[in-house]
XYZ file of C-alpha atoms in Angstrom:
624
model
C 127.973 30.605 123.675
C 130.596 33.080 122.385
C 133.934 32.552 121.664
C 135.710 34.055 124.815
C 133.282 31.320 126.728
C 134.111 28.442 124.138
C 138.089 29.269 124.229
C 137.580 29.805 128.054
C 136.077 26.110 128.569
C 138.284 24.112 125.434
C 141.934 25.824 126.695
C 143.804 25.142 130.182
C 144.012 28.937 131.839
C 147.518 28.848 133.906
C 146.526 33.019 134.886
C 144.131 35.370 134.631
C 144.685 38.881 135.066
C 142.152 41.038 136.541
C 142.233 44.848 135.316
C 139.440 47.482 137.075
C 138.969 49.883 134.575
C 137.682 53.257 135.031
C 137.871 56.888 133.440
C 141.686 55.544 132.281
C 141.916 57.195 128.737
C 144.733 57.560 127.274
C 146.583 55.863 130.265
C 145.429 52.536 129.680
C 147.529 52.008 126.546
C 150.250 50.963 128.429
C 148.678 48.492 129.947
C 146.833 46.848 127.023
C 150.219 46.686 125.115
C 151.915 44.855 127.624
C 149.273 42.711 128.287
C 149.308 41.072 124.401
C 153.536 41.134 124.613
C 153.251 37.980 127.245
C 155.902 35.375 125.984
C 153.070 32.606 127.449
C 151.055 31.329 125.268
C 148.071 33.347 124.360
C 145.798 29.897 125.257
C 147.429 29.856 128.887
C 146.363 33.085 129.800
C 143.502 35.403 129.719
C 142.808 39.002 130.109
C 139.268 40.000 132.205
C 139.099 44.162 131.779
C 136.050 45.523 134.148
C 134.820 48.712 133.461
C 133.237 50.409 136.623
C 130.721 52.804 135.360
C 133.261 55.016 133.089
C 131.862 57.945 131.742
C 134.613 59.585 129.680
C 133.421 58.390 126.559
C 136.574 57.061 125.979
C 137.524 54.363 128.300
C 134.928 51.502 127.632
C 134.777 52.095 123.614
C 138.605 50.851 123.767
C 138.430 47.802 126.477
C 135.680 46.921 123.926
C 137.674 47.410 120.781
C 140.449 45.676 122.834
C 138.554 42.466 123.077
C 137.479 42.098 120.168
C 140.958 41.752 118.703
C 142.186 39.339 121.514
C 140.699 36.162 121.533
C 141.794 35.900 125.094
C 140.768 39.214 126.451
C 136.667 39.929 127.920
C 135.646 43.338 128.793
C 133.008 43.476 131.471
C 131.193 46.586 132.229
C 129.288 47.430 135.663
C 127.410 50.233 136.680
C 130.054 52.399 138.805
C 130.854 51.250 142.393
C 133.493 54.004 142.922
C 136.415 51.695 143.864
C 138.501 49.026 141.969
C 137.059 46.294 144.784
C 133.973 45.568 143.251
C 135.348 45.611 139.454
C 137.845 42.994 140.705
C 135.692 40.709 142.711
C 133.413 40.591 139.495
C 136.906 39.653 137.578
C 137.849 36.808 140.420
C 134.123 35.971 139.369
C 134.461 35.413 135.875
C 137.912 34.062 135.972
C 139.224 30.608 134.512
C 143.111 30.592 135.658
C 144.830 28.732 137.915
C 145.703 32.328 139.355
C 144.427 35.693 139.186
C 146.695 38.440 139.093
C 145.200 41.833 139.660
C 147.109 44.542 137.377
C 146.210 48.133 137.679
C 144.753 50.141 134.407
C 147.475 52.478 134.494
C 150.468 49.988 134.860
C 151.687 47.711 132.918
C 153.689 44.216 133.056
C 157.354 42.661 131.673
C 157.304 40.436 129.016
C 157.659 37.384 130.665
C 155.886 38.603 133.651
C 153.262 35.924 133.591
C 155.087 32.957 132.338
C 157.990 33.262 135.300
C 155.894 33.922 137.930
C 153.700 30.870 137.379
C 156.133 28.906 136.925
C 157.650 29.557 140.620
C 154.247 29.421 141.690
C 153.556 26.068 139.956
C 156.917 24.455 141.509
C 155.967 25.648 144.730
C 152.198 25.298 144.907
C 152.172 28.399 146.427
C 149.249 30.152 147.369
C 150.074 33.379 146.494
C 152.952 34.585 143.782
C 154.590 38.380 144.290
C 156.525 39.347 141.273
C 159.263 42.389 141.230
C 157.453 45.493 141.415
C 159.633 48.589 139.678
C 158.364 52.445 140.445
C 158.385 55.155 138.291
C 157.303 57.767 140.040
C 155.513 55.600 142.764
C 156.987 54.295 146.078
C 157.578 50.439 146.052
C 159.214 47.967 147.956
C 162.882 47.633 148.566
C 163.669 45.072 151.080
C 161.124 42.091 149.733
C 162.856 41.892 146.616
C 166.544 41.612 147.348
C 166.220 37.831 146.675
C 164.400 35.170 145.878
C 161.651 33.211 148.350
C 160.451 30.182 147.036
C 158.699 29.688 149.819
C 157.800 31.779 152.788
C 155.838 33.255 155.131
C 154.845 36.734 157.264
C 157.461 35.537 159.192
C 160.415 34.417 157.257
C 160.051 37.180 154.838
C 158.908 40.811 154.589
C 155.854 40.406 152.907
C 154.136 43.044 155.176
C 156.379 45.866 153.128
C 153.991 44.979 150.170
C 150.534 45.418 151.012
C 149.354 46.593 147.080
C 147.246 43.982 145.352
C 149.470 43.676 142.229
C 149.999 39.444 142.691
C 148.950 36.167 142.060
C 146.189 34.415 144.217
C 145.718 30.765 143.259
C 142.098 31.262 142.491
C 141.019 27.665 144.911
C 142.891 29.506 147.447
C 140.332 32.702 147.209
C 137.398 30.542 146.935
C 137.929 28.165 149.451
C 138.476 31.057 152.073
C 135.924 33.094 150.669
C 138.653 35.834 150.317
C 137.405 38.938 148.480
C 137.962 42.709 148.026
C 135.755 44.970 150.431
C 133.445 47.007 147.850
C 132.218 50.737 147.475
C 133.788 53.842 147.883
C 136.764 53.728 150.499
C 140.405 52.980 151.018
C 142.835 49.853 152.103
C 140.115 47.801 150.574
C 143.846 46.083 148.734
C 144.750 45.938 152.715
C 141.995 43.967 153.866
C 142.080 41.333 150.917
C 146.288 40.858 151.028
C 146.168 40.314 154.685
C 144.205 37.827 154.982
C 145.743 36.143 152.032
C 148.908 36.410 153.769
C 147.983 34.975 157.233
C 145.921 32.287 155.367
C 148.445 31.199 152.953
C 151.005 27.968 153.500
C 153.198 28.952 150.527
C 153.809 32.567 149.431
C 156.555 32.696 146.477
C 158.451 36.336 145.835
C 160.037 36.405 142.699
C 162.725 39.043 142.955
C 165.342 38.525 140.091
C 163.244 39.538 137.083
C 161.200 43.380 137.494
C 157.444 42.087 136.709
C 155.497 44.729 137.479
C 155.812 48.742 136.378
C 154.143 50.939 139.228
C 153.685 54.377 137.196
C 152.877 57.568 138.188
C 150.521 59.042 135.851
C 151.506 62.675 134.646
C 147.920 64.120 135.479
C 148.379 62.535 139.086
C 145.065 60.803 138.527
C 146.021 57.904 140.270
C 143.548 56.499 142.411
C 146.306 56.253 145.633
C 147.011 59.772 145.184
C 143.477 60.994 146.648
C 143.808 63.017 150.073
C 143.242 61.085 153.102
C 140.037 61.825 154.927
C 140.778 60.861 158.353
C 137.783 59.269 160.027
C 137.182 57.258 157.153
C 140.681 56.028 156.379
C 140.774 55.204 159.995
C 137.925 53.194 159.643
C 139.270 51.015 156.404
C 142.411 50.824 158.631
C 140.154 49.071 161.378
C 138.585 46.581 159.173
C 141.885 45.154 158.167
C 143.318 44.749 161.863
C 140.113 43.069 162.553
C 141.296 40.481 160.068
C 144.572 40.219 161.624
C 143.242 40.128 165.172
C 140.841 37.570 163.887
C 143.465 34.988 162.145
C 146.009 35.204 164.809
C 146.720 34.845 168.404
C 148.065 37.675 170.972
C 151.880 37.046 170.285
C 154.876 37.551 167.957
C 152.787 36.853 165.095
C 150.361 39.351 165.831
C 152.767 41.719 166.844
C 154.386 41.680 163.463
C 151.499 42.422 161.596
C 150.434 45.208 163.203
C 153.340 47.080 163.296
C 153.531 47.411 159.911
C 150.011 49.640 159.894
C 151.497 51.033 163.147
C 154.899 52.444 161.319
C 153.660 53.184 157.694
C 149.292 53.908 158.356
C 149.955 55.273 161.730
C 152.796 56.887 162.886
C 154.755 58.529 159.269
C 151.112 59.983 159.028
C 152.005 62.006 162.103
C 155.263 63.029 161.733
C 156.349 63.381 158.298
C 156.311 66.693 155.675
C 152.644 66.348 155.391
C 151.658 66.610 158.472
C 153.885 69.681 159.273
C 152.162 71.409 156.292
C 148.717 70.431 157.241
C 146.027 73.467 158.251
C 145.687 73.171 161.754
C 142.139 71.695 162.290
C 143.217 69.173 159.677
C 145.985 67.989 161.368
C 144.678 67.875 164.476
C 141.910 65.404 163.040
C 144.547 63.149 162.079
C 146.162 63.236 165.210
C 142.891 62.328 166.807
C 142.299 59.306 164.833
C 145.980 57.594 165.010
C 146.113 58.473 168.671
C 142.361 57.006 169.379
C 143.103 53.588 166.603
C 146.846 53.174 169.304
C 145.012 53.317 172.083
C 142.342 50.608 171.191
C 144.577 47.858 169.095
C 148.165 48.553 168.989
C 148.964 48.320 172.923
C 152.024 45.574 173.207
C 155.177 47.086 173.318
C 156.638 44.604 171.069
C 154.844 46.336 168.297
C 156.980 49.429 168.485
C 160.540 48.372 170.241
C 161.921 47.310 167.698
C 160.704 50.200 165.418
C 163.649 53.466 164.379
C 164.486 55.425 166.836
C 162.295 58.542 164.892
C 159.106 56.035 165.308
C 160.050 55.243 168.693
C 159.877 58.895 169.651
C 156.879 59.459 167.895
C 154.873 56.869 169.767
C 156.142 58.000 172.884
C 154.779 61.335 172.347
C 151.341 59.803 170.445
C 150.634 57.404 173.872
C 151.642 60.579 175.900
C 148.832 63.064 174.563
C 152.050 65.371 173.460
C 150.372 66.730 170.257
C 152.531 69.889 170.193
C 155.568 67.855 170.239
C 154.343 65.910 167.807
C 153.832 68.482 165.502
C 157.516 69.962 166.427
C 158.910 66.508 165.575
C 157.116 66.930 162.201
C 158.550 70.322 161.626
C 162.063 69.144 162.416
C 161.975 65.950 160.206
C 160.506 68.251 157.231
C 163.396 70.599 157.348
C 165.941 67.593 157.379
C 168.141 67.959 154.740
C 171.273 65.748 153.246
C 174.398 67.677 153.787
C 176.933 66.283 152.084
C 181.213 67.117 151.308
C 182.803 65.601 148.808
C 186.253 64.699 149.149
C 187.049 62.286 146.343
C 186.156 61.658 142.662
C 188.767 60.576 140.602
C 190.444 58.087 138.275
C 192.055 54.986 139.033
C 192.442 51.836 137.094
C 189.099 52.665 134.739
C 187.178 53.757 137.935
C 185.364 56.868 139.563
C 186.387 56.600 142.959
C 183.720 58.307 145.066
C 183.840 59.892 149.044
C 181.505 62.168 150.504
C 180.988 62.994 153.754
C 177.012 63.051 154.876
C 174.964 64.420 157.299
C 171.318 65.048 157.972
C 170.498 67.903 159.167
C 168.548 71.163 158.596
C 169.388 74.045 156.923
C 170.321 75.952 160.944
C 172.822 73.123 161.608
C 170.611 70.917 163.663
C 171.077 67.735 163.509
C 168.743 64.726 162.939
C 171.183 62.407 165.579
C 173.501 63.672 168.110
C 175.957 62.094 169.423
C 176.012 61.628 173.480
C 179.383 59.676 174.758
C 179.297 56.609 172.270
C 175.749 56.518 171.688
C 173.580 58.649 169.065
C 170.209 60.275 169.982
C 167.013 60.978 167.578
C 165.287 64.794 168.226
C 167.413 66.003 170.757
C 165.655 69.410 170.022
C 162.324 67.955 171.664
C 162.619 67.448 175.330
C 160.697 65.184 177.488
C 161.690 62.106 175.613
C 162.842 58.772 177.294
C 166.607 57.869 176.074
C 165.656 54.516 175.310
C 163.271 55.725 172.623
C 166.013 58.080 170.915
C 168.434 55.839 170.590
C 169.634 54.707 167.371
C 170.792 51.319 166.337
C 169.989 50.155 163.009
C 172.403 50.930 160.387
C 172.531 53.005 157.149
C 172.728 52.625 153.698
C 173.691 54.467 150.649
C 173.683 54.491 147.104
C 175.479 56.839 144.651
C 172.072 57.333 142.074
C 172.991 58.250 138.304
C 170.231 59.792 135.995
C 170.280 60.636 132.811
C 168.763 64.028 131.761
C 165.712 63.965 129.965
C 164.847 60.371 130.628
C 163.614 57.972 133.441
C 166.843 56.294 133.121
C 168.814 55.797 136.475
C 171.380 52.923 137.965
C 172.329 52.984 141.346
C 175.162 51.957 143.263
C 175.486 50.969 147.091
C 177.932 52.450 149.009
C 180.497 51.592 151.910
C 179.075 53.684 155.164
C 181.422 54.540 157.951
C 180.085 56.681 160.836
C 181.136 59.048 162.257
C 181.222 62.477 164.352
C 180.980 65.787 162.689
C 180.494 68.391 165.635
C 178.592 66.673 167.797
C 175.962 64.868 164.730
C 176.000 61.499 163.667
C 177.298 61.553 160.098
C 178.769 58.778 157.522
C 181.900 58.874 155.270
C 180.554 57.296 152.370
C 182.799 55.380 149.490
C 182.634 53.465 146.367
C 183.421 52.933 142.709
C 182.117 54.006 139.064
C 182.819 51.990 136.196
C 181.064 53.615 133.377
C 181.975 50.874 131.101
C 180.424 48.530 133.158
C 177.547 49.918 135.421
C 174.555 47.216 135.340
C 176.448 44.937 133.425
C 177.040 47.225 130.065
C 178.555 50.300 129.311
C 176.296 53.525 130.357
C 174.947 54.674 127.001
C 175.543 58.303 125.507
C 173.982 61.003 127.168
C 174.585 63.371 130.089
C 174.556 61.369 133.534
C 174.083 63.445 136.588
C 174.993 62.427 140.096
C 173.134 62.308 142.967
C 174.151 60.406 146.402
C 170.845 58.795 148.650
C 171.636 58.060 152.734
C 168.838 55.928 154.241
C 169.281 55.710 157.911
C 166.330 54.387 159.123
C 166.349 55.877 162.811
C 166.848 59.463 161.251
C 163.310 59.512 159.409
C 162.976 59.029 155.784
C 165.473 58.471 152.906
C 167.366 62.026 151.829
C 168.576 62.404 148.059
C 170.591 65.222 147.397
C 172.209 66.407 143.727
C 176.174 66.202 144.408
C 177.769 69.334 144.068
C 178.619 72.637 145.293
C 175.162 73.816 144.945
C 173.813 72.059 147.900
C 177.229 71.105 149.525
C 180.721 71.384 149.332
C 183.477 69.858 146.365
C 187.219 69.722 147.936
C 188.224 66.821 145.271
C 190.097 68.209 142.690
C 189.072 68.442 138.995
C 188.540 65.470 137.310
C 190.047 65.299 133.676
C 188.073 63.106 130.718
C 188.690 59.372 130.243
C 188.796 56.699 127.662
C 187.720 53.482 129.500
C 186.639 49.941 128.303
C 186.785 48.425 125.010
C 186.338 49.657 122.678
C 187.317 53.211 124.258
C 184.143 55.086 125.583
C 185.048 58.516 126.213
C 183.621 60.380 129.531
C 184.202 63.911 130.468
C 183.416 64.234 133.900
C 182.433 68.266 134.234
C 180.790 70.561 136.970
C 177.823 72.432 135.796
C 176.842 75.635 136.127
C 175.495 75.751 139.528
C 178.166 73.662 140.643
C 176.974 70.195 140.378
C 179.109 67.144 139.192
C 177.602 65.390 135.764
C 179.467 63.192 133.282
C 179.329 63.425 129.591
C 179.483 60.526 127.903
C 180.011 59.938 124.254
C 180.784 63.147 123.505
C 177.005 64.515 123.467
C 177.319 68.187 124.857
C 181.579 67.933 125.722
C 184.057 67.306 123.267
C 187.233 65.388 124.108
C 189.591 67.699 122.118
C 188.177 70.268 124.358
C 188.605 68.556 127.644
C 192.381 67.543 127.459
C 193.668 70.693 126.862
C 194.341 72.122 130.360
C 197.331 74.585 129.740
C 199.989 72.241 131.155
C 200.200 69.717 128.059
C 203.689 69.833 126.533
C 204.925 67.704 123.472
C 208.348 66.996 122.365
C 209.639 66.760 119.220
C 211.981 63.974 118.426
C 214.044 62.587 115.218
C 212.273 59.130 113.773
C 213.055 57.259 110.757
C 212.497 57.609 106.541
C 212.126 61.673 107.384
C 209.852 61.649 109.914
C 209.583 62.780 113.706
C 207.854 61.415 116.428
C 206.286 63.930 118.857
C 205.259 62.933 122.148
C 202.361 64.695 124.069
C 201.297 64.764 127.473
C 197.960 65.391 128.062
C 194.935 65.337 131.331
C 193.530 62.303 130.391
C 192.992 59.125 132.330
C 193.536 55.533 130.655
C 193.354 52.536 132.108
C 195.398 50.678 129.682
C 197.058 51.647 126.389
C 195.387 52.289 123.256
C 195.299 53.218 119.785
C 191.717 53.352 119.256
C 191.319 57.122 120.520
C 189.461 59.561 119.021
C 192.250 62.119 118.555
C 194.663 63.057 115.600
C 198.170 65.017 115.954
C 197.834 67.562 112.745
C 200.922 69.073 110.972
C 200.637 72.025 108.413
C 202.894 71.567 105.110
C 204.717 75.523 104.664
C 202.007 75.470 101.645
C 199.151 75.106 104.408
C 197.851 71.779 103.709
C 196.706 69.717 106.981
C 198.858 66.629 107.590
C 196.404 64.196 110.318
C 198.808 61.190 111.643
C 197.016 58.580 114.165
C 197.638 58.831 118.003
C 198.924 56.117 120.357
C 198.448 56.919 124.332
C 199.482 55.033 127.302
C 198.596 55.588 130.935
C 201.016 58.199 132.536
C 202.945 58.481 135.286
C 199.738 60.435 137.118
C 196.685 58.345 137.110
C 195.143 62.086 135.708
C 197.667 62.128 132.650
C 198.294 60.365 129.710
C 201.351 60.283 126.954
C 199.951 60.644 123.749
C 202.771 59.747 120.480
C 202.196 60.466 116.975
C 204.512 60.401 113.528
C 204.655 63.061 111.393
C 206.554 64.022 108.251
C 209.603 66.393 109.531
C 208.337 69.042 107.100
C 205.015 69.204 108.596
C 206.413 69.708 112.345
C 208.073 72.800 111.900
C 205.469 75.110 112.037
C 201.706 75.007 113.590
C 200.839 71.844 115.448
C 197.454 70.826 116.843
C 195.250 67.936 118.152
C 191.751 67.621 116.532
C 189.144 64.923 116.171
C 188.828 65.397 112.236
C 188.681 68.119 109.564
C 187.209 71.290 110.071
C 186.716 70.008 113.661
C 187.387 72.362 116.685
C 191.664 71.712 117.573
C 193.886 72.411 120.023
C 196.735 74.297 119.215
C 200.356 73.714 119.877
C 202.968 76.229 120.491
C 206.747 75.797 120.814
C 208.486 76.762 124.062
C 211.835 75.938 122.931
C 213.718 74.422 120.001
C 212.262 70.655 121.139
C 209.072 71.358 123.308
C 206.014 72.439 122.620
C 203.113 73.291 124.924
C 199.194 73.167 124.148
C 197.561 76.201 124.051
C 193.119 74.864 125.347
C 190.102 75.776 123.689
C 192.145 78.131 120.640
C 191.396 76.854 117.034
């Protein structure tokens, strides 16, 4: 007996996770590390890697290296079965936890990924546990995790929008079903297993308010989802899970609900999106075949597609019909959609970014993806033949105004008011909302360059649209935005336009410099009489504060007749103009009467000051 098996049989295993291993390199490194940074207990969980058959040289040397400095990881090897279902059945095999989570080699998991999600599953007794999946790089649900399910089911909750097998199975649960991952080389095989897990299960838990899971696109796109689809044999995956819906449900809403997932995402996008428009013709006309043949036979209530978008709607129409032509022309038209977009508002108030933008979708002639007939809006006008009730669109849009910061993965995003409206003849949306750099996701955006982007999913116009904001790709009517000093303490942003026209901010200074940004040609500063032989000159500058400050990163400087540099601290106050700010500094009389200038510090780019008359003086930007 080793001492995996004696630690397996002395310690209580709350989870197992279940890695399939293959050919990973490199990639797996990732994964290992998060897997030993659990905050449970070492003795509650263990680790079961299974190596199908790699032949890298690489791969199984480490999983083996691995173990041996884990007392609660095994590594397993098999001889290769060319999918991850047999690597994790042997895992489910060899596992001791009250649940088995399956992680993939090339992801990785939170911290306390493991010890919250068994302990919702524990308080529930559910049968199944879904933690918050994040996606870098890699599509992942959206709707699922916008709250917390203790408890729920197919129907209460959409657990259909997450058919990947990254969860926990309560490993009595898989046994007493006999529930297990189809083996060999094909696809869906994750399908097949969740499905039935789902229609089986009383209890299925979602854990939403903690991100568990890290989906990640490899940068050698040698993930195993990214194969091409072969159609006949994708098809026939496809079938094996529907049989397993048919099989564990009656004819009915149930039923209905199931399938329409596979008929939407499997089914349907497969035959209308980008990829099919690009396909070579005999290609795409095999896919066709196969969707149109798997409709016919399984997916025949009407239930399953009425309440689909209108763009799905329209697509099945013309799939039932035989209309393969139009199908392809519906393809073309949603691949060309793009996001037009006008913004008419980004500036300053009260510490905010306020944000408007007008949106469309359309493509790049003007033709819209909804038109608007009397007080109703129609999908693909542009392909005829097609039943109103399909084309009309009812569910609504959202929107989200997506920050990123250059040369990272880094992005917040925040949702968006959406109006419609008519822009000759198209449906579009006036979209609005508020920045607060020094408080987006809780905490001041850290230093870097941010640039904006604005994201419009309407749901009956085909898939989501991101667009950079900017001139580049649309049109900028709002007028220039000066720099700001917002929270506390100050951070200072310089909201810019780039070279091709696009809006970014800079914050903290990192490629902008404040000194820089205020000085806009218009700035004039008066010279008054203060006290003990000093004067007080008062500036007005493009700046936006929300609230007065002394804590500002600028310095009035004086030059003695002798030359020497006289740096007195700045006050500034909001102005009159949410844009402007008043800006009042003390200097020795003496060292007002000649050159004045605002810098940041010595031998630091300044702004010079000129005098206009025998009391005013106006900035002069960008001059040292």
């Amino acid at each position: 007996m080793g001492f995996t098996d004696r630690f397996h049989r002395t310690g209580r295993v709350k989870m197992s996770v279940v890695v399939a291993v293959y050919n990973t390199g490199r990639y797996i490194e990732p994964c290992l590390e998060s897997l030993v940074a659990q905050s449970l207990p070492e003795s509650e969980y263990e680790v079961i890697l299974v190596d199908d058959g790699s032949d890298d040289a690489v791969t199984a040397r480490r999983i083996d290296t691995f173990a041996a400095e884990h007392r609660n990881v095994t590594a397993l090897h098999i001889p290769n079965s060319g999918w991850p279902g047999r690597p994790r059945n042997v895992g489910i095999g060899k596992a001791r936890g009250e649940y088995v989570y399956f992680l993939d080699h090339d992801d990785s998991l939170a911290p306390e990924a493991l010890e919250r999600m068994y302990d919702m599953a524990a308080r529930n007794h559910a049968d199944v546990i879904i933690g918050k999946i994040a996606g870098h790089g890699r599509r992942v649900p959206t709707t699922l995790f916008r709250r917390n399910y203790e408890s729920c089911t197919v129907e209460t909750a959409p657990l259909m929008e997450s058919m990947t097998p990254h969860k926990g199975f309560r490993r009595a649960f898989l046994d007493q079903h006999g529930i297990r991952f189809p083996e060999g080389r094909r696809r869906l095989e994750d399908h097949v297993f969740v499905v039935e897990a789902y229609l089986r299960a009383d209890v299925v838990s979602v854990l939403s308010d903690y991100t568990c899971y890290h989906h990640i696109a490899r940068d050698d796109a040698g993930n195993a989802g990214f194969q091409a689809i072969e159609p006949v044999g994708y098809y026939g995956n496809l079938r094996e899970a529907v049989a397993v819906a048919e099989r564990l449900t009656e004819p009915g809403p149930r039923r209905d609900l199931v399938l329409r997932r596979w008929y939407e995402v499997e089914m349907l996008r497969r035959v209308t999106g980008r990829t099919f428009a690009k396909m070579a013709a005999k290609q795409r006309r095999a896919m066709y075949d196969e969707v149109r043949k798997l409709a016919l036979e399984h997916f025949t209530s009407e239930r399953i597609w009425a309440p689909l978008p209108a763009k799905e709607r329209v697509a099945s129409e013309l799939l039932r019909g035989g209309r393969f032509d139009d199908l392809v022309r519906l393809a073309e038209l949603a691949a060309q959609q793009e996001l037009a977009h006008h913004v008419q508002q980004w500036e300053w108030a009260d510490g905010q970014l306020r944000f408007a933008a007008v949106v469309c979708s359309r493509t790049a002639r003007g033709e819209p993806a909804l038109t608007v007939v009397g007080d109703r809006a129609l999908y693909a006008a542009q392909v005829p033949g097609v039943s109103e009730e399909a084309r009309i669109a009812t569910l609504p849009a959202r929107a989200e105004l997506e920050l990123r910061l250059r040369g990272t993965q880094t992005r917040h995003r925040l949702p968006l008011g959406v109006e419609p409206l008519v822009d000759r003849g198209a449906r579009a949306y006036r979209l609005t909302g508020s920045l607060d750099p020094a408080s987006t996701a809780g905490k001041p955006l850290v230093g870097g360059v941010w640039d904006l982007f604005v994201r419009l999913r309407d749901p009956d116009a085909g898939p989501e649209l991101v667009r950079r904001v900017g001139s580049e790709h649309g049109r900028v009517t709002a007028p220039r935005t000066p720099a700001a000093l917002v929270g506390e303490p100050p951070l200072v942003v310089i909201p810019y336009v780039t070279e091709k026209g696009n809006l970014s901010l800079d914050v903290g200074e990192r490629t902008k410099k404040l000194v820089d940004a205020v000085g806009d040609g218009n700035t004039t500063a008066r010279v008054e009489p203060a006290s003990q032989g000093r004067v007080a000159v008062t500036t007005d500058l493009s700046l936006h504060l929300a609230a007065a400050t002394s804590d500002i990163p600028l310095r009035l400087v004086g030059f003695l007749p002798e030359g020497v540099e006289v740096w007195a601290p700045v006050t500034a106050q909001p102005g009159g103009d949410p844009s402007r700010a008043v800006l009042t500094a003390r200097l020795p009389a003496e060292a007002a009467q000649g050159r004045l200038a605002l810098g940041e510090a010595p031998d630091a780019p300044q702004v010079s000051l000129r005098t206009c008359s025998a009391d005013t003086l106006t900035a002069e930007p960008n001059s040292a």
